[in-house]
XYZ file of C-alpha atoms in Angstrom:
583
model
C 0.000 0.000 0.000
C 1.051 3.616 -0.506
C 1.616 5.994 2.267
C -0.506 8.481 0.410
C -3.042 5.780 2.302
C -1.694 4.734 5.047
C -4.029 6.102 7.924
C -6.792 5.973 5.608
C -6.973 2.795 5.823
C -6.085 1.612 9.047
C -9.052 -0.559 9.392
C -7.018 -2.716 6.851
C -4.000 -2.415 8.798
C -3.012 -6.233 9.302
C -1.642 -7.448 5.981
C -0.301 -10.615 5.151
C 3.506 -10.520 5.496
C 4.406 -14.444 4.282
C 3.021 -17.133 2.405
C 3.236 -20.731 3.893
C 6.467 -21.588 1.972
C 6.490 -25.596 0.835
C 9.173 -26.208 3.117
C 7.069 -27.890 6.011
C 3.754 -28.864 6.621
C 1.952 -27.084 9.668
C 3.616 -27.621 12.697
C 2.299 -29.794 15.344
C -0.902 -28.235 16.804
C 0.966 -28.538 20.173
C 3.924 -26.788 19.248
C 3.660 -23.007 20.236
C 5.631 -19.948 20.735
C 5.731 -19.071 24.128
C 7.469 -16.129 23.978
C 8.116 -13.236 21.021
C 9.910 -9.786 21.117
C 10.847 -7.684 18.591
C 13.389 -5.164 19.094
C 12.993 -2.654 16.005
C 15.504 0.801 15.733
C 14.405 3.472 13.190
C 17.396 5.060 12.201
C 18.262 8.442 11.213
C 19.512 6.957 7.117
C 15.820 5.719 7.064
C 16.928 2.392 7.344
C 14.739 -0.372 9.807
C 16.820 -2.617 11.678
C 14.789 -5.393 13.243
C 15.827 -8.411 16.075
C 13.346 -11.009 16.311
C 13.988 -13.369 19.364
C 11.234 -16.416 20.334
C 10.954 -19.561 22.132
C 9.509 -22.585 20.174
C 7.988 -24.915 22.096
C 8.241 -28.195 20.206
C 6.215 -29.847 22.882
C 8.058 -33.347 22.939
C 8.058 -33.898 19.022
C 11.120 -34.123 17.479
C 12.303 -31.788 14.581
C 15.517 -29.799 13.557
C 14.538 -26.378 13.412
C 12.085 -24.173 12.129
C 11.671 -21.674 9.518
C 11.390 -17.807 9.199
C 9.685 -16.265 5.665
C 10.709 -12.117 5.097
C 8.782 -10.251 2.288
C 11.231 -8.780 0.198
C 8.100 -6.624 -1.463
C 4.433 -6.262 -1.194
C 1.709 -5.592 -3.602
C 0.146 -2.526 -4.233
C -3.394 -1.903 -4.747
C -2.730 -0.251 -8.173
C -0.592 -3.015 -9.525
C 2.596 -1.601 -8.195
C 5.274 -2.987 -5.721
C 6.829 -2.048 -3.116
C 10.244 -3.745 -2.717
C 12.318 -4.127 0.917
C 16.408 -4.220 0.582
C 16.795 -6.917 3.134
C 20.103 -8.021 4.592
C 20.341 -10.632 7.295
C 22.807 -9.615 9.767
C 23.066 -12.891 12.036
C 21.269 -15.712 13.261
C 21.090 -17.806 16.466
C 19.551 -20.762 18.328
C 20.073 -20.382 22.295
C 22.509 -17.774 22.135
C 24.726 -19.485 19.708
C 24.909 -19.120 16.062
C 22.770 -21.195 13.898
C 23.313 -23.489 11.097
C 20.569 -21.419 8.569
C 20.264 -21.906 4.864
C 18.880 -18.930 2.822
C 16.801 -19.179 -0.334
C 14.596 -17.071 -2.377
C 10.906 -18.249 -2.871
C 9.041 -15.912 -4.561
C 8.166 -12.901 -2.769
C 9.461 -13.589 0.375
C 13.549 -14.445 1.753
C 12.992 -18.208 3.324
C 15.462 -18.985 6.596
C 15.843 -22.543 6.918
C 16.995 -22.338 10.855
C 18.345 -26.016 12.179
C 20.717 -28.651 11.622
C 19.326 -30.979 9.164
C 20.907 -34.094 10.651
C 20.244 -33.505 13.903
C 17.055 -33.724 15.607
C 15.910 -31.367 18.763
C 13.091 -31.264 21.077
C 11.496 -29.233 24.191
C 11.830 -25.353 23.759
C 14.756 -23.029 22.020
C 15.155 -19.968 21.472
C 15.762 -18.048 17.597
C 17.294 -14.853 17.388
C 17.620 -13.377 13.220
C 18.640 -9.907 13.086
C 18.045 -7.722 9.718
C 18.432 -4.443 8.762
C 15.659 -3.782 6.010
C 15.649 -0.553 3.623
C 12.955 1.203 1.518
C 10.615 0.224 4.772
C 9.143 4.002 5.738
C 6.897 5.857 3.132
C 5.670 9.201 2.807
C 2.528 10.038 3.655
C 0.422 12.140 0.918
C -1.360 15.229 0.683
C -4.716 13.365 -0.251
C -4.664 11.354 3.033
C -7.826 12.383 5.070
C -8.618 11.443 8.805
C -5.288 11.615 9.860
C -4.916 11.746 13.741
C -4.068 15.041 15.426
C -0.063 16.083 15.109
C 0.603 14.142 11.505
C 0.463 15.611 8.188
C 0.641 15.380 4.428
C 4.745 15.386 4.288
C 5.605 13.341 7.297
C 7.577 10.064 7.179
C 5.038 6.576 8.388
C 6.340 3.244 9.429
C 3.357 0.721 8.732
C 4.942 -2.536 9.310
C 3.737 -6.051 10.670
C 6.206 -6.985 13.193
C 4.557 -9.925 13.281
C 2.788 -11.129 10.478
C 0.033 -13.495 9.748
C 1.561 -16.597 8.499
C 2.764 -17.796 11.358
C 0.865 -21.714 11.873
C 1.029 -21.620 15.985
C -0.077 -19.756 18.917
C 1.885 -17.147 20.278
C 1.277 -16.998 23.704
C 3.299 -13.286 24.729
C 3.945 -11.268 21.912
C 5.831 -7.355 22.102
C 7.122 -4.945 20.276
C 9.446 -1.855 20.747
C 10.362 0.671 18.413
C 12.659 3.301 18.968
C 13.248 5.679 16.542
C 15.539 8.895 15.720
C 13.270 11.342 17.610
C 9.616 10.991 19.521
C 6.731 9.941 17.076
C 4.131 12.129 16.133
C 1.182 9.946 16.242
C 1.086 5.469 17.052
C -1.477 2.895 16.609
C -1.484 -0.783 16.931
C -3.491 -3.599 15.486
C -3.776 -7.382 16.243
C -6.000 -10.402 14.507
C -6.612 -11.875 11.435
C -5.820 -9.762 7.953
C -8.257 -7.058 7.970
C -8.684 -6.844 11.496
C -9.044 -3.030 13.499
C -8.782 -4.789 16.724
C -6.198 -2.155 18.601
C -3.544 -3.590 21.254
C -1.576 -1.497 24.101
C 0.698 1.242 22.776
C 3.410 2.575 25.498
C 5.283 6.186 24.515
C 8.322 6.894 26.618
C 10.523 9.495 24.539
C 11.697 8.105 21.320
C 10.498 4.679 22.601
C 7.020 3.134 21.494
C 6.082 -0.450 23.193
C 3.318 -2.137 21.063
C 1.579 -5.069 23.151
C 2.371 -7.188 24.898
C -0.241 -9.636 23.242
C -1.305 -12.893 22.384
C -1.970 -14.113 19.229
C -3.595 -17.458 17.423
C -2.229 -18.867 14.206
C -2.365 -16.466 11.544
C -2.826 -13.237 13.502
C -0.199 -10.295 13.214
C 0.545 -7.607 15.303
C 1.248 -4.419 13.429
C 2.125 -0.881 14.085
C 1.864 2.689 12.689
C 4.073 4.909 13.788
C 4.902 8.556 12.634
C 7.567 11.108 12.737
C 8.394 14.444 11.436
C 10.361 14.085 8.137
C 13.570 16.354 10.018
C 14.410 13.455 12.379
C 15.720 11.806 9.171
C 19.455 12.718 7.272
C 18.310 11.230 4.547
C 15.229 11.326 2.322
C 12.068 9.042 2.764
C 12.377 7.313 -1.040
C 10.270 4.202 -0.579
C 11.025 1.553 -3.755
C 8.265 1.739 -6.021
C 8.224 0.007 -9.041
C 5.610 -1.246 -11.741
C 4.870 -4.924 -10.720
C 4.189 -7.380 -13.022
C 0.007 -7.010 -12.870
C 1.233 -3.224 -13.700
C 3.086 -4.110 -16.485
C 0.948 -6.733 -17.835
C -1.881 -4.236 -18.456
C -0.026 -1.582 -20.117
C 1.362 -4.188 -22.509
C -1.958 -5.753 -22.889
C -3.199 -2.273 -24.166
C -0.784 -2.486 -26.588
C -0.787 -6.227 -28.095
C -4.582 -6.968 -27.705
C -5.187 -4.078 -31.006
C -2.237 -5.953 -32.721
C -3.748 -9.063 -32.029
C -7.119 -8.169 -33.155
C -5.583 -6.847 -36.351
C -3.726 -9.925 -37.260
C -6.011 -12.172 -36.408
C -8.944 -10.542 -39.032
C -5.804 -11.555 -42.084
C -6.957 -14.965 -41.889
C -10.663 -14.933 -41.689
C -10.264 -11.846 -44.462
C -7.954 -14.706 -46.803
C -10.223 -17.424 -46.179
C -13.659 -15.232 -47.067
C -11.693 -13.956 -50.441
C -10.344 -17.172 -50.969
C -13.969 -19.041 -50.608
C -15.100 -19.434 -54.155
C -11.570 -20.898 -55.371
C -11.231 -23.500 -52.849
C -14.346 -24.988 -53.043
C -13.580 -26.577 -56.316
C -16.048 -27.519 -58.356
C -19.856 -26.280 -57.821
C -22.420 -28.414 -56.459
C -25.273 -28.014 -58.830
C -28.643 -28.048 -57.499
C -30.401 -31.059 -57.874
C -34.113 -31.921 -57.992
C -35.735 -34.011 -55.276
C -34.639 -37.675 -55.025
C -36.977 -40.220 -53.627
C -34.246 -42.530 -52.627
C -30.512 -42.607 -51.580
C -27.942 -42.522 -54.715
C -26.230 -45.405 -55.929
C -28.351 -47.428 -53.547
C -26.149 -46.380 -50.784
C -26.679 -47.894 -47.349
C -27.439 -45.003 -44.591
C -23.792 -45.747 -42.923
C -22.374 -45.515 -46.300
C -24.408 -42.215 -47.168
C -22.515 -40.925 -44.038
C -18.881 -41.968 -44.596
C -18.989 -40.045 -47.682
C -21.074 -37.293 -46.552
C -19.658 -36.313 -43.351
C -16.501 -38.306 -43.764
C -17.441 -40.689 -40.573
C -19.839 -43.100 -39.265
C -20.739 -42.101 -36.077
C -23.292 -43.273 -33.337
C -25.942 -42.002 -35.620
C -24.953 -43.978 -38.566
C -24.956 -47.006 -37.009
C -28.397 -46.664 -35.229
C -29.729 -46.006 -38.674
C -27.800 -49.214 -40.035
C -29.333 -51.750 -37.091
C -33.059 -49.824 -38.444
C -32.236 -50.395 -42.086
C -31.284 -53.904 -41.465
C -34.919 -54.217 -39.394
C -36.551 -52.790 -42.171
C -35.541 -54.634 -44.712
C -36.485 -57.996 -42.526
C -33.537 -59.160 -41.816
C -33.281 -58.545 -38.136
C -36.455 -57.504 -35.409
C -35.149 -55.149 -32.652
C -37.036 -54.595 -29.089
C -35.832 -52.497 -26.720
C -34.700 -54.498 -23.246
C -34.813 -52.303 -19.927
C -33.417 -48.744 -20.228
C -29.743 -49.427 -21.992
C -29.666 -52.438 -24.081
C -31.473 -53.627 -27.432
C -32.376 -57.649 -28.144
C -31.657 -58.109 -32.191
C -33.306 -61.600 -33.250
C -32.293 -62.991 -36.890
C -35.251 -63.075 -39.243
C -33.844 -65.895 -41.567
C -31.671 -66.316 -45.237
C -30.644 -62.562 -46.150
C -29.453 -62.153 -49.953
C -28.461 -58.854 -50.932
C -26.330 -58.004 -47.334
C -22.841 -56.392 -47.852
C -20.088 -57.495 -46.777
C -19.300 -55.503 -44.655
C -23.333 -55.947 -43.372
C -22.433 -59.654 -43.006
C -19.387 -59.044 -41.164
C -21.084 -56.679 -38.706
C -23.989 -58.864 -38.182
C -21.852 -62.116 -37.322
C -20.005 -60.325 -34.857
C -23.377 -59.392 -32.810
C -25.150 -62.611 -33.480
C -21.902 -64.896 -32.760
C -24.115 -67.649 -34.868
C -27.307 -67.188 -32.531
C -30.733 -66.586 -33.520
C -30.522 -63.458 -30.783
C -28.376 -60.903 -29.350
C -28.229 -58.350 -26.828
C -26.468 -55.562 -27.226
C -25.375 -52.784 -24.136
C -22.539 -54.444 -22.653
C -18.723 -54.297 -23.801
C -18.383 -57.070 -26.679
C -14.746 -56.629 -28.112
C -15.633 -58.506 -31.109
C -18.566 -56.115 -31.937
C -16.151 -53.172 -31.399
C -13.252 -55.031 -33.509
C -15.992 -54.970 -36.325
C -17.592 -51.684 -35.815
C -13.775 -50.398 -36.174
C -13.238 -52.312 -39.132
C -16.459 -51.334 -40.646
C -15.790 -47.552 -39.833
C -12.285 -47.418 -41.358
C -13.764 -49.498 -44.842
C -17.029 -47.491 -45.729
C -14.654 -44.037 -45.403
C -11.593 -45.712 -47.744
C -14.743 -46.624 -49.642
C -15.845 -43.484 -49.729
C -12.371 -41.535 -51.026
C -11.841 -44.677 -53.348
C -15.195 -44.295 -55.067
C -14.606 -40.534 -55.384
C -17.976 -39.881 -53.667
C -15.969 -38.244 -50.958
C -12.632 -36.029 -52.178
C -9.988 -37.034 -50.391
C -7.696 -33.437 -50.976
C -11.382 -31.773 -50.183
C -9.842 -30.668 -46.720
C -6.621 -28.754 -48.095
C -7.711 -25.250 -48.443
C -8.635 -25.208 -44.335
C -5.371 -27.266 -43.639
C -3.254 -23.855 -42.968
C -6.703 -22.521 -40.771
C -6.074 -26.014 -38.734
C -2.747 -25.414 -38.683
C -2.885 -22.120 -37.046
C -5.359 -22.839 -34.906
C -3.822 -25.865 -33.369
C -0.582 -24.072 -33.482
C -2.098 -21.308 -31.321
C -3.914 -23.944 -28.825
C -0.731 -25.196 -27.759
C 1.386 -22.050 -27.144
C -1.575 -20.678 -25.513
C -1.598 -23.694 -22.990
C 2.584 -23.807 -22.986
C 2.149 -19.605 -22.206
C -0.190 -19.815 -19.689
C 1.469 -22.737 -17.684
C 4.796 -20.818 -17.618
C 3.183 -16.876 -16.366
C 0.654 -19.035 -13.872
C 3.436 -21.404 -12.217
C 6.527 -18.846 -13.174
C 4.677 -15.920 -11.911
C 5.237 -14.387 -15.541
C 1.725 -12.297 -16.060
C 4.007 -9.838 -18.549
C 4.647 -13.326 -20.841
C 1.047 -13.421 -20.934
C 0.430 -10.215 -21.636
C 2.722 -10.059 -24.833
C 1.781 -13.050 -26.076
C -1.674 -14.693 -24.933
C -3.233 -12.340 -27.324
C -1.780 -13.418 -30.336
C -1.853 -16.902 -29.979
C -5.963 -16.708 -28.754
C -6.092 -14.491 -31.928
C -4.681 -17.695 -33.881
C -7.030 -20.116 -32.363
C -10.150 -17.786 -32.726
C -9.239 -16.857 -36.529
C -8.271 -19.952 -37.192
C -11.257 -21.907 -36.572
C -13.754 -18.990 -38.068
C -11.375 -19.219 -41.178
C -11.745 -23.108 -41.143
C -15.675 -22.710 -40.744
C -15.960 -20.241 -43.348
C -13.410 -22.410 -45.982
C -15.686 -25.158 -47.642
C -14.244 -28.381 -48.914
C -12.808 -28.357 -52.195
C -15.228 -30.877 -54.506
C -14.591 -32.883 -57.439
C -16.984 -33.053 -60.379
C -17.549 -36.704 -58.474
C -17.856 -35.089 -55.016
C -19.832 -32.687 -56.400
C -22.520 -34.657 -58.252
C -22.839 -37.295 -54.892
C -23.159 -34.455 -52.629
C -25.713 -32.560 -55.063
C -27.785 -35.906 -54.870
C -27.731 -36.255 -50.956
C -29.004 -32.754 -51.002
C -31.621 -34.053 -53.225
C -32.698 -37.007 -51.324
C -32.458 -34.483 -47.729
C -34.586 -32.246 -49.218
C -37.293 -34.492 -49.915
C -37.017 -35.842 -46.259
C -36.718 -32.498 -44.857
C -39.810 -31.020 -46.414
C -43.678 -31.212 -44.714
C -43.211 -35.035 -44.066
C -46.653 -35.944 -44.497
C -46.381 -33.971 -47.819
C -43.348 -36.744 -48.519
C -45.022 -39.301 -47.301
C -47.816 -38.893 -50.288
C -45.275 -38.382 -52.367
C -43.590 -41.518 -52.106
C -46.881 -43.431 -51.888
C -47.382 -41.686 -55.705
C -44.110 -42.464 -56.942
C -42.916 -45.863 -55.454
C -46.372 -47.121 -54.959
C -45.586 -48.052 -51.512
C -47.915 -48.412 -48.155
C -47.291 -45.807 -45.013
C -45.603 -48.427 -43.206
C -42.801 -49.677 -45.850
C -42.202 -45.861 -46.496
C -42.106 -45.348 -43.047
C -39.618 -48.253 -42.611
C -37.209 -47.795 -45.540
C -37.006 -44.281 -45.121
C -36.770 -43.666 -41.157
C -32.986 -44.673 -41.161
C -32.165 -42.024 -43.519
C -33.773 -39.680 -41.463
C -31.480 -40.222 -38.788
C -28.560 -39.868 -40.315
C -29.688 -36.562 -41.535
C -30.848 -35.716 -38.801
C -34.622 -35.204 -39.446
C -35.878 -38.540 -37.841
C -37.765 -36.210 -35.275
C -40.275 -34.939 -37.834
C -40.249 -37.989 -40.204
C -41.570 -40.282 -37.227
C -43.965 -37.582 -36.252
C -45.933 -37.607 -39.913
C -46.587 -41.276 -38.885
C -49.038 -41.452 -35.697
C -51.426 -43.581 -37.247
C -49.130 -46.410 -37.866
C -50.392 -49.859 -35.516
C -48.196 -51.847 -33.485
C -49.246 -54.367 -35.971
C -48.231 -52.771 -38.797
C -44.920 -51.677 -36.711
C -43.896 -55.428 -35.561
C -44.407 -56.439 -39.355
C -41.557 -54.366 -40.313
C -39.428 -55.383 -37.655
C -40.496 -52.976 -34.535
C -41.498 -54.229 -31.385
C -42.990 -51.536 -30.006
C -46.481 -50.526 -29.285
C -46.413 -47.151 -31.726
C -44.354 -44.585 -33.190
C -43.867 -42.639 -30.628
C -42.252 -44.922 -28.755
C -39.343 -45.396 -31.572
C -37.470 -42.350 -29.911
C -36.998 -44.586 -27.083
C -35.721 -47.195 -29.271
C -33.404 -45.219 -31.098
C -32.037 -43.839 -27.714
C -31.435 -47.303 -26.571
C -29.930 -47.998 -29.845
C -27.508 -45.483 -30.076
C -26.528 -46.386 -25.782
C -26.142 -50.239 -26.883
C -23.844 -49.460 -29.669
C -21.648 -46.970 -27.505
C -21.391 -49.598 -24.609
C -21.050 -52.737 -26.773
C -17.985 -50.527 -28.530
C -16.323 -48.822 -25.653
C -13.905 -50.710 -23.274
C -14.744 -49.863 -19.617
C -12.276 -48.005 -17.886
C -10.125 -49.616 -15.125
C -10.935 -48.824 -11.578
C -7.462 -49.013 -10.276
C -8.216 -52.001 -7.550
C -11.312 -52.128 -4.664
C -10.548 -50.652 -1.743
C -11.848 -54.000 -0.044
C -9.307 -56.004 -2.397
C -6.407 -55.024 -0.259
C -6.463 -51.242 0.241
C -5.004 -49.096 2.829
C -5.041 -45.939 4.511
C -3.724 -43.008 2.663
C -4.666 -45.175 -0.975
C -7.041 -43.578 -3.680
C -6.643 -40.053 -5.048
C -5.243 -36.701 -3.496
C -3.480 -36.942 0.186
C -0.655 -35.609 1.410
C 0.805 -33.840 4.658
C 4.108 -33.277 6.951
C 5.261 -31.627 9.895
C 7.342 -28.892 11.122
C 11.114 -29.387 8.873
């Protein structure tokens, strides 16, 4: 925080002052600190030299030390930091000086006080004295509610002498501050971070005695003190620098336009590119009133879509019970029972492959439960119809190169985005993100609207194919009971055959909601003749549902469990976990 609001804001005046450091798990709910002084001097260069002596407790448990966290800056409301020049000036453990490690973590100076090979118990007592510069501010002109003595010029000390991130009760803590002449104004605070609770504050001369108090885990004690800028030889020139949230933004400001720019080249190519790269034009075609080239409804789909999905084979199980060759009933909720209807002549091979893998040489099946030979064919069927569908032309297998670069980029731009973020979250690098998260989004976000808006490149044999499926779609996708009269007229066929033949198409493009919805007067009777057991057409969404859930569960291994935790399991086995103690 600024000085300019420092007494402002006193109500916020216990800050956080260390994060737990992943050096050591809490200490030992036992463990406390029974005793905890501060000795701070305020010296005339502006400079804050600080001894910290307490007593740890370690209450019988065995450890080798304990641990001391120092900010070395804070952050500033406005994205700024203020930064501490910190300089340990010795450390000891009862009276004699310590074995201590130093590292950086962060934001905050980590000492590492103990002997790592040597184990201690009962209580000790820490000593670390540190000089720290850059600690007093200034306090500004647009402060209001100052107390009575301090104003807009004068130098403020707002420190936590003991901060919050301390894990254990502290059962006597105190603080004394003397400083280079008597302060002009003091307060005191003690709790959790936000806490106005006030502790004692003892003047005597230059000397101000904060506390004592005690304090539970994760409660500071923290003082204000202020004196007249003339008790100082030096000038009050806290160090304030842009922090990286700071810096982020006013780079952000910057790329984000650039980034929008750039990313419009792409979608701008791809829109001006759009009548070149889709190849040959797909003519329109007049209504169909059947599928071209006699095309199964899987087959339609491999060379429409370029896969045979969940839907395609729902519609294949249908075609195969409409043209007799199978009955299907739904079972329960989840699984279908297919029954063989006798000799079948004009099955595919792929049809007959598919089939003997479900019916194992059985006049029934059920299907809704992991069959690896049923997903071994499904695979195998999958892979033929779309080589099928490339080989035969229907489908052009090149059709995908004009979008290749948009799928490039986009990709591209999903994995530096990931790689980017991972390194500013865990590195605390928000400025990497800044400068480039907004170009590679830009990349992912053009790139897929420049994918969308490319079409596939068509043959005059892609062409024609797709020209009749749009033909054959449009028939199914008009008024359906319009259709339906129109295929009695031209294939002089009854409601339920048309019904039948036609219903798996329907699925695969999509429209089986309204084609089995121009068929309510169809009978059960008339319904099990073709194949359905089921007591009317509105009950075929069910089916359908339980088809497409069969074929998913009959094709998908289940996943391993990892072992029962009644097979041999233990305490501390399964997911997530972990602890420690004090180092």
């Amino acid at each position: 925080m600024r000085t300019a609001q420092r007494w402002a804001v006193a109500a916020l005046a216990v800050t956080v002052t260390a994060l737990p450091i992943a050096i050591s798990a809490p200490a030992h709910a036992a463990e406390n600190i029974t005793a905890f002084d501060v000795q701070a001097q305020v010296n005339s260069d502006t400079t804050l030299d600080l001894t910290e002596t307490f007593a740890w407790d370690f209450d019988g448990n065995y450890k080798r030390g304990v641990f001391r966290t120092i900010p070395l800056y804070v952050e500033l409301p406005d994205g700024y930091r203020q930064y501490y020049d910190i300089r340990v000036r010795s450390v000891t453990q009862d009276g004699k000086p310590a074995q201590v490690s130093q590292s950086t973590e962060g934001a905050y100076l980590v000492l590492k006080i103990g002997n790592p090979n040597v184990t201690i118990t009962g209580t000790h007592i820490y000593s670390i004295n540190y000089t720290v510069g850059g600690a007093l501010t200034t306090i500004s002109s647009s402060e209001t509610n100052l107390p009575s003595g301090v104003s807009a010029g004068d130098a403020e000390l707002y420190w936590n002498f003991i901060g919050t991130q301390w894990d254990v009760y502290i059962r006597s803590a105190k603080t004394t501050v003397t400083g280079p002449a008597a302060p002009l104004a003091t307060k005191c605070f003690t709790g959790s971070s936000g806490s106005t609770d006030s502790c004692t504050v003892t003047t005597d001369g230059t000397t101000v005695t904060l506390g004592p108090a005690a304090l539970r885990p994760a409660e500071a004690l923290t003082g204000v003190i202020a004196y007249s800028p003339k008790a100082f030889t030096a000038p009050i020139s806290p160090d304030i620098r842009k922090g990286p949230g700071a810096q982020a933004l006013s780079i952000a400001l910057i790329t984000i336009p650039i980034a929008l720019l750039l990313g419009a080249v792409p979608i701008v190519i791809a829109i001006a590119t759009r009548r070149r790269n889709k190849g040959v034009d797909i003519a329109y075609a007049p209504v169909r009133y059947g599928p071209p080239d006699d095309l199964r409804p899987a087959e339609i789909a491999a060379a429409w879509e370029g896969e045979v999905d969940g839907r395609a084979l729902t519609a294949t199980v249908l075609d195969l019970t409409a043209r007799k060759h199978v009955t299907v009933a739904q079972q329960g909720h989840d699984e279908l029972l297919i029954t063989w209807r006798g000799e079948a002549t004009d099955l595919r091979p792929w049809e007959n492959e598919l089939l003997a893998a479900v019916l194992k040489g059985q006049p029934q099946a059920t299907l809704g439960h992991y069959d690896p030979e049923v997903a071994a064919a499904v695979a195998t069927t999958k892979i033929q119809l779309v080589n099928d569908a490339l080989v035969s032309g229907r489908r052009n297998p090149e059709g995908d190169k004009p979008d290749r670069p948009w799928k490039s980029l986009l990709a591209i731009g999903g994995v530096l985005s990931v790689i980017v973020l991972v390194i500013s979250i865990w590195g605390g690098v928000p400025v990497l993100a800044a400068a480039v998260l907004p170009f590679t989004v830009m990349a992912v976000v053009s790139g897929a609207i420049a994918a969308w808006i490319t079409p596939r490149m068509q043959t005059r044999t892609s062409a024609k194919f797709l020209s009749e499926v749009e033909g054959f779609r449009r028939l199914l996708n008009t008024d359906a009971a319009a259709a339906r009269r129109e295929f009695a007229q031209k294939l002089d066929l009854n409601d339920v055959t048309i019904f039948a033949t036609m219903l798996p198409y329907a699925i695969v493009f999509g429209l089986s909601e309204s084609w089995v919805n121009a068929f309510p007067d169809l009978t059960p009777e008339q319904l099990h003749g073709v194949g359905y057991n089921v007591a009317g057409t509105y009950l075929l969404w069910s089916m359908v549902n339980t088809s497409t859930m069969a074929l998913t569960s009959s094709t998908t291994a289940p996943q391993s469990s990892g072992g029962s935790g009644f097979s041999g399991g233990f305490s501390g086995g399964g997911g997530g976990g972990g602890g420690g103690g004090s180092w």
